[in-house]
Amino acid sequence: MHLTYDVIVVGSGFSAIAVTCNLIEQLPASAKVAVVGDDPGFGRGTAYRTELYLHRLNVPAGRMSLLPHQPDDFVDWLKSHGRRLQAGDFASRSDYGLYVRDTLARLLRKRDGRCRVDFIKAKAAGCVERYSSTLAFHLGNGDEIAGKNVVLCLGVGNATLPVAPDGVASSLRSRIIENPWRLSWLRRVAPSDAVCILGSGLTMIDQVLALRAHGHSGKIDVLSRRGLTPLGHAWKPPAPLPIDVERLPDTISDILKTLRGKSRTVADWRAVMDGLRPATQALWQRLSTKERARFLRHALPWWNIHRHRVAPDVFDRFGKLVLDGTVRFHAGFQKSLGAEEGRLVASYRVRSTREIAEIRADWLVNCTGMERAGISHSPLLKEMSRFALIVPDPLGLGIQVDAASEVMAPSRIAPARLFAVGALTAGQFWEITAVPDIRVQAKAVVEEIVSRG
């Protein structure tokens, strides 16, 4: 089967649903859209599929509307579903997933005057240029579709274990949880089991709280390179401190020095981070490739814990587990993963020393987060790169796009337009993985498609 569409959306996560909703709102009734993805939880993705109430958004509800021109949409949805939350509160991620699903369904129920949307449950396996001014995709089900405009909304996968479990017997492999978001593993953990978590970011906090909610009472050891963990939002957020990006220095070292100075002039350092947030993309685009690389090597862990904070009550709940010794942090570089006397053994070099230490546990959970937005996780992107339909970002941050999110590939000959939304555009925008940024980008891309007809 071969069908031609005005727009093809490739992907099945939040970026794809944001683009699809904007297409439904903006395209004429005569237009045809295909959404291609093989994830059964279309639109919810990993983050919003969790059902545990303790798994919260780390952005207040008032900034989480799917559609930027309807800023109160999510808060209104919460109220209509009996959730007693205000714009400044942090909703559960499961509720947000339901909201995203309901928003799409509401737009699809509008039969009159909207474009045709076909949801194709298949994986896009390859892409070629057609002389019919389209880009064509070979699908895993054997079909082929072509589009005059294509929007790549492919996210990133879970990061792999830092070391391979070569020394672990097959009988213990089931106690190594490589994807913690498949929460069924929690039911197999005994209350007193010792757990070792690799990674100390947001995913780690989620899994610690999930363990406690499932009756776990044992010790939890957390191993990461620096032993840093996300900080919390303030119960009463300070007013953002306005920051003029054009007056900031050009090097990472001097920028950090300036921001530290500003933090000493306010009562709460969060005012500086929140003031920087609207200007982060502009600041990133001012940096040279050399300075961007320096940021990724040296400043990224500290940026993450200050910028991507957790809800204040979640932070307090987790902090109590740290204070009473239930959760213990270890900073170092993992060297091996083996087993001894029926238990898993994670060996690591203690940070800033040559000492080798071990963590013995009944379970090992990979919470190293999501891999950096590259092309290696996607056979489709690797093939498109091989045929020069896309160009990888030099720092491994997705693919090269321009300021309008259009993919930059000088060798492409077909006039069909190719865009990317979300994590694939991190090389151009950096801050492009959170809902407030993606929703704006999705709307802008659709407006660009509509403006060209």
Short mmCIF file of C-alpha atoms in Angstrom, two decimals:
data_model
loop_
_atom_site.label_atom_id
_atom_site.label_comp_id
_atom_site.label_asym_id
_atom_site.label_seq_id
_atom_site.Cartn_x
_atom_site.Cartn_y
_atom_site.Cartn_z
CA MET A 1 0.00 0.00 0.00
CA HIS A 2 1.30 3.47 -0.91
CA LEU A 3 -0.41 6.61 0.39
CA THR A 4 0.66 10.25 0.16
CA TYR A 5 0.02 12.69 3.00
CA ASP A 6 0.38 16.42 3.47
CA VAL A 7 2.16 15.81 6.79
CA ILE A 8 3.73 12.72 8.34
CA VAL A 9 4.50 12.74 12.06
CA VAL A 10 7.06 10.09 13.00
CA GLY A 11 6.96 9.15 16.66
CA SER A 12 4.54 8.27 19.44
CA GLY A 13 5.64 10.29 22.48
CA PHE A 14 4.68 13.68 23.85
CA SER A 15 6.32 15.63 20.99
CA ALA A 16 4.28 13.67 18.45
CA ILE A 17 0.99 14.30 20.22
CA ALA A 18 1.79 18.02 20.63
CA VAL A 19 2.46 18.33 16.89
CA THR A 20 -0.65 16.30 16.03
CA CYS A 21 -2.92 18.46 18.18
CA ASN A 22 -1.60 21.62 16.54
CA LEU A 23 -2.04 20.10 13.08
CA ILE A 24 -5.67 19.29 13.87
CA GLU A 25 -6.24 22.86 15.01
CA GLN A 26 -4.47 24.60 12.12
CA LEU A 27 -4.69 22.52 8.94
CA PRO A 28 -7.67 22.83 6.57
CA ALA A 29 -10.23 20.05 6.27
CA SER A 30 -8.75 18.97 2.95
CA ALA A 31 -5.37 18.06 4.48
CA LYS A 32 -4.27 14.50 5.30
CA VAL A 33 -1.99 13.64 8.24
CA ALA A 34 -0.34 10.34 9.15
CA VAL A 35 1.02 9.64 12.63
CA VAL A 36 3.43 6.71 12.60
CA GLY A 37 4.50 4.96 15.79
CA ASP A 38 4.44 1.54 17.39
CA ASP A 39 4.12 2.52 21.06
CA PRO A 40 0.77 1.29 22.44
CA GLY A 41 0.75 4.14 24.97
CA PHE A 42 0.72 6.78 22.24
CA GLY A 43 1.40 10.25 23.58
CA ARG A 44 2.02 9.22 27.16
CA GLY A 45 5.53 7.88 26.73
CA THR A 46 7.57 6.51 29.61
CA ALA A 47 7.23 9.54 31.88
CA TYR A 48 3.44 9.84 31.85
CA ARG A 49 2.53 6.15 31.84
CA THR A 50 3.35 5.57 35.50
CA GLU A 51 0.32 5.03 37.74
CA LEU A 52 1.99 5.78 41.08
CA TYR A 53 0.61 8.93 42.68
CA LEU A 54 4.02 9.78 44.15
CA HIS A 55 5.46 10.26 40.67
CA ARG A 56 4.92 13.98 40.15
CA LEU A 57 5.58 16.51 37.44
CA ASN A 58 8.54 18.75 38.21
CA VAL A 59 6.85 21.75 36.58
CA PRO A 60 3.82 23.48 38.20
CA ALA A 61 0.45 22.63 36.67
CA GLY A 62 -0.09 26.19 35.46
CA ARG A 63 2.76 25.81 32.96
CA MET A 64 1.78 22.37 31.64
CA SER A 65 -1.04 23.09 29.22
CA LEU A 66 -0.54 21.08 26.02
CA LEU A 67 -1.55 24.09 23.94
CA PRO A 68 0.39 27.31 24.69
CA HIS A 69 -2.48 29.52 23.53
CA GLN A 70 -4.74 27.90 26.16
CA PRO A 71 -2.55 28.33 29.29
CA ASP A 72 -5.24 27.25 31.79
CA ASP A 73 -6.23 24.09 29.92
CA PHE A 74 -4.49 21.58 32.20
CA VAL A 75 -5.56 23.33 35.41
CA ASP A 76 -9.15 23.36 34.14
CA TRP A 77 -8.89 19.64 33.30
CA LEU A 78 -7.67 18.90 36.82
CA LYS A 79 -10.61 20.78 38.33
CA SER A 80 -13.10 19.03 36.05
CA HIS A 81 -11.73 15.68 37.24
CA GLY A 82 -11.99 16.48 40.93
CA ARG A 83 -8.30 17.20 41.52
CA ARG A 84 -7.96 19.94 44.13
CA LEU A 85 -4.84 21.51 42.69
CA GLN A 86 -3.96 25.09 41.85
CA ALA A 87 -1.73 26.48 39.10
CA GLY A 88 1.30 26.43 41.39
CA ASP A 89 0.85 22.81 42.51
CA PHE A 90 2.61 19.76 41.09
CA ALA A 91 0.22 17.22 39.58
CA SER A 92 0.87 13.52 39.21
CA ARG A 93 2.45 12.34 35.98
CA SER A 94 -0.30 9.77 35.51
CA ASP A 95 -2.91 12.56 35.56
CA TYR A 96 -0.89 14.46 32.98
CA GLY A 97 -0.80 11.41 30.74
CA LEU A 98 -4.58 11.14 30.97
CA TYR A 99 -4.93 14.85 30.21
CA VAL A 100 -2.77 14.54 27.09
CA ARG A 101 -4.84 11.57 25.92
CA ASP A 102 -8.11 13.41 26.59
CA THR A 103 -6.95 16.54 24.78
CA LEU A 104 -6.16 14.60 21.63
CA ALA A 105 -9.46 12.71 21.86
CA ARG A 106 -11.38 15.97 22.26
CA LEU A 107 -9.80 17.42 19.13
CA LEU A 108 -10.42 14.23 17.16
CA ARG A 109 -14.10 14.27 18.11
CA LYS A 110 -14.43 17.51 16.19
CA ARG A 111 -15.62 16.01 12.91
CA ASP A 112 -16.51 19.16 10.98
CA GLY A 113 -13.77 21.26 9.48
CA ARG A 114 -10.79 19.30 10.69
CA CYS A 115 -8.13 17.50 8.70
CA ARG A 116 -8.01 13.74 8.25
CA VAL A 117 -5.68 11.97 10.69
CA ASP A 118 -4.56 8.37 10.20
CA PHE A 119 -2.80 6.65 13.11
CA ILE A 120 -0.53 3.95 11.73
CA LYS A 121 0.71 1.47 14.32
CA ALA A 122 4.04 0.54 12.77
CA LYS A 123 7.69 1.40 13.01
CA ALA A 124 9.23 3.55 10.28
CA ALA A 125 12.09 1.36 9.07
CA GLY A 126 13.59 3.44 6.26
CA CYS A 127 13.30 6.71 4.37
CA VAL A 128 13.94 7.63 0.71
CA GLU A 129 13.45 10.72 -1.44
CA ARG A 130 10.83 10.54 -4.19
CA TYR A 131 10.75 12.53 -7.41
CA SER A 132 7.14 13.30 -6.54
CA SER A 133 8.48 15.96 -4.16
CA THR A 134 7.94 13.77 -1.14
CA LEU A 135 9.86 11.81 1.45
CA ALA A 136 8.75 8.19 1.60
CA PHE A 137 8.96 5.88 4.61
CA HIS A 138 9.11 2.11 4.52
CA LEU A 139 7.10 0.74 7.41
CA GLY A 140 7.70 -2.38 9.44
CA ASN A 141 4.33 -3.79 8.33
CA GLY A 142 5.42 -3.74 4.68
CA ASP A 143 3.54 -0.59 3.65
CA GLU A 144 5.03 2.63 2.32
CA ILE A 145 3.78 6.16 2.89
CA ALA A 146 5.04 9.46 1.52
CA GLY A 147 4.72 13.02 2.77
CA LYS A 148 5.21 16.56 1.52
CA ASN A 149 6.09 17.61 5.07
CA VAL A 150 7.63 15.35 7.70
CA VAL A 151 8.08 16.01 11.42
CA LEU A 152 10.50 13.74 13.27
CA CYS A 153 9.34 13.37 16.89
CA LEU A 154 11.63 10.56 17.97
CA GLY A 155 12.70 10.79 21.60
CA VAL A 156 15.55 9.09 23.38
CA GLY A 157 15.82 5.65 24.94
CA ASN A 158 16.88 4.52 28.40
CA ALA A 159 20.62 4.73 28.97
CA THR A 160 22.31 1.35 29.14
CA LEU A 161 24.10 -0.02 32.19
CA PRO A 162 27.52 1.60 32.72
CA VAL A 163 29.15 -1.85 32.60
CA ALA A 164 27.98 -5.17 31.21
CA PRO A 165 26.90 -7.80 33.76
CA ASP A 166 29.36 -10.34 32.39
CA GLY A 167 30.12 -11.81 35.79
CA VAL A 168 26.50 -12.39 36.76
CA ALA A 169 24.98 -15.85 36.53
CA SER A 170 21.81 -16.18 34.51
CA SER A 171 19.88 -17.06 37.70
CA LEU A 172 20.58 -13.55 39.04
CA ARG A 173 20.08 -11.60 35.80
CA SER A 174 16.40 -11.11 36.62
CA ARG A 175 17.46 -9.03 39.63
CA ILE A 176 19.14 -6.47 37.35
CA ILE A 177 16.44 -3.99 36.36
CA GLU A 178 17.57 -2.27 33.18
CA ASN A 179 14.27 -0.44 32.62
CA PRO A 180 12.82 0.60 36.00
CA TRP A 181 9.68 2.05 34.45
CA ARG A 182 8.32 -1.44 34.01
CA LEU A 183 7.09 -1.27 37.57
CA SER A 184 6.10 -4.93 37.83
CA TRP A 185 9.60 -5.65 39.22
CA LEU A 186 8.64 -3.88 42.45
CA ARG A 187 6.28 -6.70 43.41
CA ARG A 188 9.20 -9.14 43.51
CA VAL A 189 11.26 -7.13 46.02
CA ALA A 190 11.09 -8.43 49.59
CA PRO A 191 10.70 -5.78 52.33
CA SER A 192 14.22 -6.29 53.72
CA ASP A 193 16.05 -6.70 50.39
CA ALA A 194 19.07 -4.47 49.82
CA VAL A 195 18.79 -2.38 46.67
CA CYS A 196 21.55 -0.67 44.71
CA ILE A 197 20.49 2.11 42.34
CA LEU A 198 22.81 3.33 39.60
CA GLY A 199 22.28 7.04 38.95
CA SER A 200 21.18 9.78 41.35
CA GLY A 201 18.83 11.91 39.26
CA LEU A 202 15.06 12.32 39.03
CA THR A 203 14.50 8.69 38.05
CA MET A 204 16.30 7.53 41.18
CA ILE A 205 14.01 9.58 43.43
CA ASP A 206 10.96 8.18 41.65
CA GLN A 207 12.13 4.61 42.14
CA VAL A 208 13.04 5.10 45.81
CA LEU A 209 9.56 6.42 46.56
CA ALA A 210 8.00 3.62 44.49
CA LEU A 211 9.91 1.05 46.55
CA ARG A 212 8.65 2.53 49.82
CA ALA A 213 5.09 2.68 48.52
CA HIS A 214 5.33 -1.05 47.77
CA GLY A 215 6.35 -1.90 51.32
CA HIS A 216 10.13 -1.96 50.99
CA SER A 217 11.93 -1.13 54.25
CA GLY A 218 15.51 -2.17 53.50
CA LYS A 219 18.58 -0.08 52.77
CA ILE A 220 19.06 1.62 49.40
CA ASP A 221 22.56 2.45 48.13
CA VAL A 222 22.83 4.99 45.31
CA LEU A 223 25.93 5.08 43.12
CA SER A 224 26.66 7.88 40.68
CA ARG A 225 29.78 9.60 39.41
CA ARG A 226 29.41 12.69 41.59
CA GLY A 227 26.79 11.69 44.17
CA LEU A 228 24.66 14.72 43.30
CA THR A 229 20.88 14.61 43.54
CA PRO A 230 18.18 17.04 42.32
CA LEU A 231 17.21 19.90 44.57
CA GLY A 232 13.65 20.85 45.43
CA HIS A 233 11.29 23.61 44.39
CA ALA A 234 10.51 26.14 47.11
CA TRP A 235 7.16 25.92 48.89
CA LYS A 236 6.77 29.63 48.16
CA PRO A 237 8.65 30.26 44.90
CA PRO A 238 10.59 33.54 44.74
CA ALA A 239 9.98 35.99 41.94
CA PRO A 240 12.34 35.28 39.00
CA LEU A 241 15.31 37.64 38.74
CA PRO A 242 15.31 39.14 35.21
CA ILE A 243 18.55 38.29 33.39
CA ASP A 244 19.77 40.04 30.24
CA VAL A 245 21.48 37.30 28.23
CA GLU A 246 23.19 39.81 25.96
CA ARG A 247 25.12 41.17 28.95
CA LEU A 248 26.38 37.78 30.07
CA PRO A 249 29.98 36.75 29.24
CA ASP A 250 30.85 34.40 26.39
CA THR A 251 32.58 31.63 28.32
CA ILE A 252 31.10 29.02 30.64
CA SER A 253 33.52 29.88 33.44
CA ASP A 254 32.65 33.57 33.39
CA ILE A 255 28.91 32.87 33.01
CA LEU A 256 28.97 30.66 36.11
CA LYS A 257 30.92 33.31 38.01
CA THR A 258 28.34 35.94 37.06
CA LEU A 259 25.38 33.75 38.01
CA ARG A 260 26.95 32.87 41.37
CA GLY A 261 27.37 36.57 42.00
CA LYS A 262 23.73 37.23 41.21
CA SER A 263 22.65 34.39 43.55
CA ARG A 264 24.34 36.22 46.44
CA THR A 265 22.14 39.27 45.84
CA VAL A 266 18.83 37.43 46.31
CA ALA A 267 17.26 35.58 49.22
CA ASP A 268 16.79 32.36 47.25
CA TRP A 269 19.09 31.11 44.46
CA ARG A 270 16.01 29.73 42.65
CA ALA A 271 15.19 33.30 41.63
CA VAL A 272 18.32 33.30 39.44
CA MET A 273 17.60 29.91 37.87
CA ASP A 274 13.98 30.82 37.19
CA GLY A 275 15.02 34.15 35.73
CA LEU A 276 17.44 32.38 33.42
CA ARG A 277 14.89 29.83 32.23
CA PRO A 278 13.13 31.93 29.53
CA ALA A 279 16.53 32.98 28.14
CA THR A 280 18.29 29.61 28.24
CA GLN A 281 17.86 28.83 24.54
CA ALA A 282 19.17 32.27 23.55
CA LEU A 283 22.15 31.85 25.86
CA TRP A 284 22.94 28.40 24.43
CA GLN A 285 22.84 29.75 20.88
CA ARG A 286 25.37 32.43 21.81
CA LEU A 287 27.91 29.83 22.94
CA SER A 288 30.58 28.53 20.61
CA THR A 289 30.83 24.79 19.98
CA LYS A 290 33.91 24.75 22.21
CA GLU A 291 32.05 26.38 25.11
CA ARG A 292 29.05 24.10 24.66
CA ALA A 293 31.39 21.11 24.91
CA ARG A 294 32.94 22.56 28.09
CA PHE A 295 29.48 22.94 29.58
CA LEU A 296 28.64 19.30 28.82
CA ARG A 297 31.93 18.07 30.30
CA HIS A 298 32.10 20.16 33.45
CA ALA A 299 28.86 21.98 34.34
CA LEU A 300 26.03 19.71 33.21
CA PRO A 301 25.56 17.73 36.48
CA TRP A 302 25.28 20.94 38.53
CA TRP A 303 22.97 22.48 35.94
CA ASN A 304 20.68 19.45 36.14
CA ILE A 305 20.27 19.42 39.92
CA HIS A 306 19.54 23.16 40.10
CA ARG A 307 17.46 23.48 36.94
CA HIS A 308 15.40 20.25 37.00
CA ARG A 309 14.03 20.32 40.53
CA VAL A 310 11.44 18.15 42.25
CA ALA A 311 8.14 19.06 43.88
CA PRO A 312 8.72 20.39 47.42
CA ASP A 313 6.74 17.70 49.25
CA VAL A 314 8.47 14.97 47.23
CA PHE A 315 11.83 16.52 48.09
CA ASP A 316 10.94 16.57 51.78
CA ARG A 317 9.75 12.95 51.73
CA PHE A 318 12.94 11.81 50.00
CA GLY A 319 15.11 13.96 52.28
CA LYS A 320 13.82 12.14 55.37
CA LEU A 321 14.98 8.83 53.91
CA VAL A 322 18.44 10.32 53.40
CA LEU A 323 18.60 11.79 56.91
CA ASP A 324 17.64 8.53 58.63
CA GLY A 325 20.24 6.58 56.65
CA THR A 326 17.82 4.55 54.56
CA VAL A 327 19.26 6.03 51.37
CA ARG A 328 23.04 6.23 51.19
CA PHE A 329 25.01 7.95 48.44
CA HIS A 330 28.29 6.81 46.90
CA ALA A 331 30.29 8.89 44.41
CA GLY A 332 32.49 6.98 42.03
CA PHE A 333 32.99 5.28 38.68
CA GLN A 334 31.59 1.79 38.33
CA LYS A 335 34.24 -0.74 37.30
CA SER A 336 32.40 -4.07 37.21
CA LEU A 337 29.18 -5.86 38.00
CA GLY A 338 29.37 -9.39 39.31
CA ALA A 339 27.89 -11.75 41.86
CA GLU A 340 29.05 -13.53 44.99
CA GLU A 341 27.19 -15.84 47.38
CA GLY A 342 23.88 -15.22 45.66
CA ARG A 343 24.10 -11.41 45.74
CA LEU A 344 24.98 -8.78 43.16
CA VAL A 345 28.27 -6.95 43.63
CA ALA A 346 28.84 -3.50 42.09
CA SER A 347 32.52 -2.55 42.19
CA TYR A 348 33.47 1.11 41.76
CA ARG A 349 36.41 3.49 42.09
CA VAL A 350 35.70 6.06 44.78
CA ARG A 351 35.67 9.55 43.32
CA SER A 352 38.93 11.52 43.59
CA THR A 353 40.80 8.46 44.90
CA ARG A 354 42.24 5.18 43.64
CA GLU A 355 40.31 3.20 46.23
CA ILE A 356 38.07 0.40 44.94
CA ALA A 357 34.87 -0.18 46.93
CA GLU A 358 31.94 -2.55 46.59
CA ILE A 359 28.19 -2.41 47.07
CA ARG A 360 26.46 -5.74 47.72
CA ALA A 361 22.76 -5.90 47.03
CA ASP A 362 19.86 -8.18 46.22
CA TRP A 363 18.70 -5.91 43.41
CA LEU A 364 20.44 -3.50 41.04
CA VAL A 365 18.33 -0.84 39.30
CA ASN A 366 19.47 1.20 36.32
CA CYS A 367 18.37 4.80 36.97
CA THR A 368 21.06 6.48 34.88
CA GLY A 369 18.24 8.25 33.08
CA MET A 370 17.77 8.78 29.38
CA GLU A 371 20.61 8.61 26.91
CA ARG A 372 21.83 11.81 25.35
CA ALA A 373 19.77 12.73 22.29
CA GLY A 374 21.73 11.14 19.47
CA ILE A 375 20.92 8.92 16.50
CA SER A 376 22.52 5.66 17.65
CA HIS A 377 19.33 4.37 19.33
CA SER A 378 17.25 4.62 16.15
CA PRO A 379 17.76 2.41 13.06
CA LEU A 380 15.68 4.92 11.09
CA LEU A 381 17.87 7.87 12.04
CA LYS A 382 21.05 5.90 11.37
CA GLU A 383 19.81 5.07 7.87
CA MET A 384 18.73 8.66 7.22
CA SER A 385 22.18 9.80 8.30
CA ARG A 386 23.84 7.25 6.03
CA PHE A 387 21.92 8.69 3.06
CA ALA A 388 22.68 12.27 4.20
CA LEU A 389 19.00 13.08 4.78
CA ILE A 390 19.98 14.30 8.24
CA VAL A 391 23.27 15.47 9.76
CA PRO A 392 24.18 14.53 13.35
CA ASP A 393 24.91 17.36 15.77
CA PRO A 394 28.68 17.58 16.35
CA LEU A 395 28.25 17.18 20.13
CA GLY A 396 25.86 14.26 19.84
CA LEU A 397 22.82 16.36 20.72
CA GLY A 398 20.42 15.03 18.12
CA ILE A 399 20.53 16.33 14.56
CA GLN A 400 21.26 19.68 12.98
CA VAL A 401 18.24 21.96 12.59
CA ASP A 402 17.88 25.69 11.95
CA ALA A 403 16.12 28.26 14.12
CA ALA A 404 12.75 27.17 12.66
CA SER A 405 13.44 23.51 13.60
CA GLU A 406 13.84 22.54 9.94
CA VAL A 407 16.40 19.79 9.39
CA MET A 408 19.63 20.96 7.79
CA ALA A 409 20.86 18.48 5.16
CA PRO A 410 22.53 20.19 2.17
CA SER A 411 22.59 17.03 0.05
CA ARG A 412 18.82 16.46 0.22
CA ILE A 413 17.26 17.07 -3.18
CA ALA A 414 13.51 16.61 -2.72
CA PRO A 415 11.59 19.83 -1.97
CA ALA A 416 9.68 18.01 0.75
CA ARG A 417 10.24 19.74 4.06
CA LEU A 418 11.69 17.88 7.03
CA PHE A 419 11.39 19.15 10.62
CA ALA A 420 12.28 17.81 14.04
CA VAL A 421 10.65 18.50 17.40
CA GLY A 422 11.82 17.69 20.91
CA ALA A 423 15.04 16.07 22.09
CA LEU A 424 16.44 15.65 18.56
CA THR A 425 16.83 19.45 18.38
CA ALA A 426 18.86 19.83 21.58
CA GLY A 427 21.95 20.85 19.62
CA GLN A 428 20.14 23.99 18.43
CA PHE A 429 17.98 24.76 21.46
CA TRP A 430 19.42 22.80 24.43
CA GLU A 431 16.36 23.27 26.70
CA ILE A 432 13.89 21.33 24.58
CA THR A 433 12.87 18.25 26.57
CA ALA A 434 10.29 19.77 28.95
CA VAL A 435 6.62 20.35 28.09
CA PRO A 436 6.75 24.19 28.27
CA ASP A 437 9.45 24.24 25.59
CA ILE A 438 8.19 21.42 23.36
CA ARG A 439 4.63 22.76 23.16
CA VAL A 440 5.90 26.15 21.89
CA GLN A 441 8.19 24.46 19.37
CA ALA A 442 5.41 22.15 18.14
CA LYS A 443 3.06 25.07 17.55
CA ALA A 444 5.76 27.05 15.72
CA VAL A 445 6.63 24.11 13.43
CA VAL A 446 2.98 23.58 12.48
CA GLU A 447 2.58 27.31 11.80
CA GLU A 448 5.62 27.11 9.51
CA ILE A 449 4.13 24.16 7.63
CA VAL A 450 0.76 25.89 7.27
CA SER A 451 2.34 29.17 6.08
CA ARG A 452 3.98 27.43 3.11
CA GLY A 453 0.74 25.71 2.12
#
